[in-house]
Amino acid sequence: MDQRLARFLLPKLDRRFGLRLAATALVVFLACRFVLRPTVVSGESMAPTYSAHGFNFCRLLAFRNREPRRGEVVVLRYGGERWMLLKRILAFPGETVEFRNGVLHVDGAPLDEPYVQYPSDWNSPPKTVPEGWIFVMGDNRSMPMETHVGGCIARSRLIGKPLW
Amino acid sequence: MTVSIKTLRIAVAGLILLVAGIVAATWESEATRVRKVFASVERNLHKEGSENPVATALRAKRLTETLAPSARITIPELGFDVAMNPDRIQREALYVLGSADTLKVTFESLRVQVDGDSATATADVLVVGSSTEFGRGRNVRALTTRLEKDSGQWRFRSIRLDPIVK
């Protein structure tokens, strides 16, 4: 075996290797804590855009210098930092939202949502998004509305967006 | 016996460091004490299977001790807004602990703000449990609490649970 390859695969467990390992572990820890948080999608509420058990990273600095846009998929803190929601932002404070026969209306006008692929029959009364809150919903509206976690959520719970 | 000034200085510095270390290790901020109340609730609402009724009663008693007399519990989505006396609190705690086969309550993102003898604490509360009556379930709610310090003991004065997504 080539000597360099052998050294790569079977490194000498010396002080230098220990330092490298510690530095790598520190960089990975900091990156996962402050920049890219590994996440696993559970549930089908974002199908077909994201399917259950898919792996992704949450970009924690995505909204550091800009506000989120309508239609953008975002990650929200739900049960602390361990349990997060992957949803699409659909309305902002002051806007009124309602579902009419499965079509989301914002301020009375139907919203063009090409990412919603499954048929839906949702209906809901008009609701105004309060100040400091945003309106989010998943792409899969074929499930019963009561079992779908979506609606108004505090803006402060927005932590980032998926990497892909 | 003669002790040099240098040795004396080192001894005094060592003593100061030792005292500072003991104070740092044993000193507890009020926020830490409030967090301990939440930890106690987590411990007493943790159940992994059937248990001795005496142990359940003991847990219920410990939970009751974390609440001030006539603590107000508000759950707007259920239209529940009641000030409970200790007897009722204990009865409710016994019912919850007795009817659950397994139960785990966790407070996540706990934030505590202390202002004299009162404190406000917010958290996301995760409840995972199962019972023969209701089956398995998990739930998350936003928790807002007010606590007050009475005879050196922090107790919940009010508890409010709101849905995170409305």
Coordinates of C-alpha atoms in Angstrom, one line a residue:
Chain A
M1 CA 0.0 0.0 0.0
D2 CA 1.1 3.5 -0.8
Q3 CA 2.7 5.0 2.4
R4 CA 0.6 8.1 2.3
L5 CA -2.6 6.2 1.9
A6 CA -1.6 3.9 4.7
R7 CA -0.9 6.9 7.0
F8 CA -4.3 8.3 6.1
L9 CA -6.2 5.1 6.8
L10 CA -4.1 4.0 9.8
P11 CA -3.0 7.3 11.4
K12 CA -0.4 7.2 14.1
L13 CA -2.2 7.9 17.4
D14 CA 0.1 10.6 18.6
R15 CA -0.4 14.0 20.2
R16 CA -0.7 15.7 16.8
F17 CA -3.5 13.3 15.7
G18 CA -5.3 13.9 19.0
L19 CA -5.1 17.7 18.5
R20 CA -6.4 17.4 15.0
L21 CA -9.3 15.2 16.1
A22 CA -10.2 17.6 18.9
A23 CA -10.1 20.6 16.5
T24 CA -12.3 18.7 14.0
A25 CA -14.8 17.8 16.7
L26 CA -14.9 21.4 17.9
V27 CA -15.4 22.8 14.4
V28 CA -18.2 20.2 13.7
F29 CA -19.8 21.0 17.1
L30 CA -19.8 24.8 16.5
A31 CA -21.0 24.4 12.9
C32 CA -23.9 22.2 14.1
R33 CA -24.8 24.5 17.0
F34 CA -24.6 27.8 15.2
V35 CA -24.6 27.4 11.4
L36 CA -26.1 24.2 10.1
R37 CA -28.2 22.0 12.4
P38 CA -28.8 18.4 11.3
T39 CA -32.5 17.6 11.2
V40 CA -34.7 14.6 10.3
V41 CA -38.1 15.2 8.8
S42 CA -40.8 13.3 10.5
G43 CA -44.4 13.2 9.2
E44 CA -46.0 13.9 5.8
S45 CA -47.3 17.4 6.3
M46 CA -44.8 18.8 3.7
A47 CA -45.3 16.1 1.1
P48 CA -44.5 15.9 -1.7
T49 CA -41.8 18.7 -1.3
Y50 CA -40.3 16.9 1.7
S51 CA -41.1 13.3 2.6
A52 CA -40.9 11.7 6.0
H53 CA -37.6 10.4 7.4
G54 CA -35.6 12.6 5.0
F55 CA -32.4 14.2 6.3
N56 CA -31.7 17.8 6.0
F57 CA -29.8 20.7 7.6
C58 CA -31.3 23.8 9.0
R59 CA -29.5 27.0 8.0
L60 CA -29.6 29.0 11.3
L61 CA -28.2 32.2 9.8
A62 CA -30.6 32.3 6.8
F63 CA -32.7 35.2 8.3
R64 CA -29.9 37.0 10.0
N65 CA -29.8 39.8 7.4
R66 CA -33.2 39.6 5.7
E67 CA -36.9 38.9 6.4
P68 CA -38.5 35.7 5.2
R69 CA -40.5 35.8 2.0
R70 CA -44.0 34.4 1.2
G71 CA -43.8 30.8 -0.1
E72 CA -40.4 30.2 1.6
V73 CA -40.0 26.9 3.5
V74 CA -38.8 27.6 7.0
V75 CA -37.9 25.8 10.2
L76 CA -39.6 26.8 13.4
R77 CA -39.0 26.0 17.0
Y78 CA -41.9 23.9 18.3
G79 CA -41.1 21.8 21.3
G80 CA -37.9 23.6 22.4
E81 CA -34.9 23.0 20.2
R82 CA -35.5 19.3 19.8
W83 CA -38.8 19.3 18.1
M84 CA -39.1 21.7 15.1
L85 CA -41.6 22.3 12.4
L86 CA -40.9 22.4 8.7
K87 CA -43.5 24.7 7.1
R88 CA -44.1 27.2 4.4
I89 CA -44.7 30.9 5.2
L90 CA -47.9 32.0 3.6
A91 CA -49.0 35.2 5.3
F92 CA -47.6 38.0 7.4
P93 CA -49.0 40.3 10.3
G94 CA -52.1 42.2 9.4
E95 CA -53.1 39.9 6.5
T96 CA -56.3 37.9 6.6
V97 CA -56.2 34.2 5.6
E98 CA -58.9 31.7 4.9
F99 CA -59.4 28.4 3.1
R100 CA -62.2 28.1 0.6
N101 CA -62.6 24.6 -0.8
G102 CA -58.9 23.9 -0.3
V103 CA -57.7 27.1 -1.8
L104 CA -55.9 29.5 0.5
H105 CA -57.0 33.1 0.2
V106 CA -54.9 36.0 1.5
D107 CA -56.8 39.2 2.0
G108 CA -59.6 37.8 -0.2
A109 CA -57.4 36.8 -3.2
P110 CA -56.5 33.2 -4.0
L111 CA -52.8 32.4 -3.5
D112 CA -51.0 30.7 -6.3
E113 CA -49.4 27.6 -4.7
P114 CA -47.8 25.4 -7.3
Y115 CA -46.1 23.3 -4.6
V116 CA -49.5 22.0 -3.3
Q117 CA -49.9 18.8 -5.4
Y118 CA -52.6 16.9 -3.6
P119 CA -56.3 17.8 -3.7
S120 CA -57.7 19.5 -0.6
D121 CA -61.2 20.4 0.6
W122 CA -60.2 22.5 3.5
N123 CA -62.4 25.4 4.6
S124 CA -61.7 27.8 7.5
P125 CA -63.2 31.1 8.6
P126 CA -61.1 34.3 7.9
K127 CA -58.4 34.9 10.5
T128 CA -56.1 37.9 10.7
V129 CA -52.5 37.2 11.5
P130 CA -51.6 39.1 14.7
E131 CA -48.6 41.5 15.0
G132 CA -45.4 39.5 15.8
W133 CA -46.8 36.3 14.3
I134 CA -46.7 34.6 10.9
F135 CA -49.0 32.2 9.1
V136 CA -47.4 28.9 8.1
M137 CA -48.8 25.7 6.6
G138 CA -47.5 22.5 5.1
D139 CA -47.8 21.5 1.5
N140 CA -49.8 18.4 2.1
R141 CA -53.4 19.5 2.5
S142 CA -54.9 16.2 1.6
M143 CA -55.0 15.2 5.3
P144 CA -57.8 16.3 7.6
M145 CA -57.2 19.9 8.7
E146 CA -57.5 19.0 12.4
T147 CA -54.5 16.6 12.1
H148 CA -52.3 19.1 10.3
V149 CA -50.1 21.4 12.5
G150 CA -50.3 24.8 10.8
G151 CA -51.6 28.3 11.4
C152 CA -50.4 31.4 13.2
I153 CA -47.1 31.0 15.1
A154 CA -44.9 33.6 16.9
R155 CA -42.3 35.1 14.6
S156 CA -39.7 34.6 17.4
R157 CA -40.0 30.8 16.8
L158 CA -38.5 31.1 13.3
I159 CA -35.0 29.7 13.5
G160 CA -33.9 29.1 9.9
K161 CA -34.6 27.4 6.6
P162 CA -33.7 24.0 5.2
L163 CA -30.5 23.7 3.3
W164 CA -32.2 22.0 0.3
Chain B
M1 CA 9.2 29.4 64.3
T2 CA 9.5 32.0 61.6
V3 CA 7.3 32.3 58.6
S4 CA 8.5 34.3 55.7
I5 CA 6.3 37.1 54.2
K6 CA 6.3 35.3 50.9
T7 CA 5.0 32.0 52.4
L8 CA 2.3 34.0 54.3
R9 CA 1.2 35.8 51.2
I10 CA 0.8 32.5 49.3
A11 CA -1.1 31.0 52.2
V12 CA -3.5 34.0 52.3
A13 CA -4.0 33.9 48.6
G14 CA -4.7 30.1 48.8
L15 CA -7.2 30.7 51.6
I16 CA -9.0 33.4 49.6
L17 CA -9.1 31.2 46.5
L18 CA -10.5 28.3 48.6
V19 CA -13.2 30.5 50.2
A20 CA -14.1 31.9 46.7
G21 CA -14.3 28.4 45.3
I22 CA -16.6 27.2 48.1
V23 CA -18.8 30.2 47.7
A24 CA -19.0 29.7 43.9
A25 CA -19.7 26.0 44.3
T26 CA -22.5 26.5 46.8
W27 CA -24.0 29.8 45.8
E28 CA -27.3 29.5 44.0
S29 CA -29.0 32.3 42.2
E30 CA -32.7 32.7 42.5
A31 CA -33.1 31.8 38.8
T32 CA -31.4 28.5 39.6
R33 CA -33.8 27.9 42.4
V34 CA -36.7 28.6 40.1
R35 CA -35.3 26.1 37.6
K36 CA -35.1 23.5 40.4
V37 CA -38.9 23.8 40.9
F38 CA -39.3 22.9 37.2
A39 CA -36.9 20.0 37.6
S40 CA -38.9 18.8 40.5
V41 CA -42.1 18.9 38.5
E42 CA -40.4 17.0 35.7
R43 CA -39.2 14.3 38.2
N44 CA -42.6 13.9 39.8
L45 CA -44.5 13.8 36.5
H46 CA -42.2 11.0 35.2
K47 CA -43.8 7.6 35.3
E48 CA -42.6 4.5 33.4
G49 CA -45.2 1.9 34.5
S50 CA -47.5 0.8 37.2
E51 CA -46.3 1.9 40.6
N52 CA -47.3 1.6 44.3
P53 CA -50.2 3.9 45.2
V54 CA -48.3 5.2 48.1
A55 CA -45.5 6.3 45.7
T56 CA -48.1 8.0 43.5
A57 CA -49.6 9.8 46.5
L58 CA -46.2 11.0 47.5
R59 CA -45.5 12.3 44.0
A60 CA -48.9 14.1 44.1
K61 CA -48.0 15.6 47.4
R62 CA -44.6 16.8 46.1
L63 CA -46.3 18.4 43.1
T64 CA -48.9 20.1 45.3
E65 CA -46.0 21.6 47.3
T66 CA -44.7 23.4 44.1
L67 CA -48.0 25.3 43.9
A68 CA -49.0 28.3 46.0
P69 CA -52.4 28.0 47.7
S70 CA -55.1 29.0 45.3
A71 CA -52.8 28.9 42.3
R72 CA -54.5 29.9 39.1
I73 CA -54.4 27.4 36.2
T74 CA -55.5 28.7 32.8
I75 CA -55.9 26.7 29.6
P76 CA -57.8 29.0 27.2
E77 CA -58.4 26.4 24.5
L78 CA -60.4 24.3 27.0
G79 CA -62.1 27.3 28.6
F80 CA -60.3 26.3 31.8
D81 CA -59.5 29.1 34.2
V82 CA -59.6 28.0 37.9
A83 CA -57.9 29.0 41.1
M84 CA -57.3 25.7 42.9
N85 CA -56.9 25.1 46.6
P86 CA -54.2 22.6 47.7
D87 CA -56.8 19.8 48.2
R88 CA -58.1 20.1 44.6
I89 CA -54.6 20.3 43.3
Q90 CA -53.7 17.1 45.0
R91 CA -56.8 15.4 43.8
E92 CA -56.1 16.4 40.2
A93 CA -52.4 15.4 40.5
L94 CA -53.5 12.0 41.8
Y95 CA -56.0 11.6 39.0
V96 CA -53.4 12.4 36.3
L97 CA -50.7 10.2 37.8
G98 CA -53.1 7.4 38.6
S99 CA -54.7 7.3 35.1
A100 CA -51.5 7.5 33.1
D101 CA -49.6 4.3 32.5
T102 CA -46.5 6.2 31.3
L103 CA -45.9 9.9 31.5
K104 CA -43.0 12.1 30.7
V105 CA -43.1 15.9 31.0
T106 CA -40.2 18.0 29.8
F107 CA -39.7 21.7 29.9
E108 CA -37.7 22.9 26.9
S109 CA -36.3 26.4 26.2
L110 CA -37.0 27.4 29.8
R111 CA -36.5 31.2 30.4
V112 CA -36.6 32.6 33.9
Q113 CA -36.8 36.3 34.9
V114 CA -36.6 37.0 38.6
D115 CA -37.9 40.3 40.1
G116 CA -37.5 40.3 43.9
D117 CA -39.9 37.8 45.4
S118 CA -41.7 37.0 42.2
A119 CA -40.6 35.5 38.9
T120 CA -41.9 34.8 35.4
A121 CA -40.9 31.7 33.6
T122 CA -41.7 30.6 30.1
A123 CA -41.1 27.3 28.4
D124 CA -42.3 24.8 25.8
V125 CA -43.8 21.9 27.7
L126 CA -43.6 18.5 26.0
V127 CA -45.9 15.8 27.3
V128 CA -45.6 12.2 26.2
G129 CA -47.8 9.6 27.8
S130 CA -50.0 6.6 27.5
S131 CA -53.1 5.4 29.3
T132 CA -55.6 2.6 28.7
E133 CA -58.3 5.2 28.6
F134 CA -56.8 7.6 26.0
G135 CA -54.1 5.5 24.3
R136 CA -50.7 7.0 23.4
G137 CA -50.2 10.6 22.8
R138 CA -47.8 13.5 22.7
N139 CA -48.5 17.2 23.0
V140 CA -46.6 20.5 23.1
R141 CA -47.8 23.7 24.6
A142 CA -46.4 27.1 25.3
L143 CA -46.2 27.5 29.1
T144 CA -46.2 30.9 30.9
T145 CA -45.9 30.8 34.7
R146 CA -45.6 33.3 37.5
L147 CA -43.9 32.2 40.7
E148 CA -43.6 33.7 44.1
K149 CA -41.2 33.2 46.9
D150 CA -42.7 32.3 50.2
S151 CA -40.6 31.4 53.2
G152 CA -37.6 30.8 51.0
Q153 CA -39.5 28.4 48.7
W154 CA -40.5 29.3 45.1
R155 CA -44.0 28.2 44.2
F156 CA -46.2 28.6 41.1
R157 CA -48.8 31.4 41.5
S158 CA -50.2 31.0 38.0
I159 CA -49.8 28.5 35.2
R160 CA -51.0 29.2 31.6
L161 CA -50.9 26.8 28.7
D162 CA -51.4 28.1 25.1
P163 CA -51.2 26.3 21.8
I164 CA -48.0 27.1 20.0
V165 CA -49.7 27.2 16.6
K166 CA -53.1 28.9 16.6

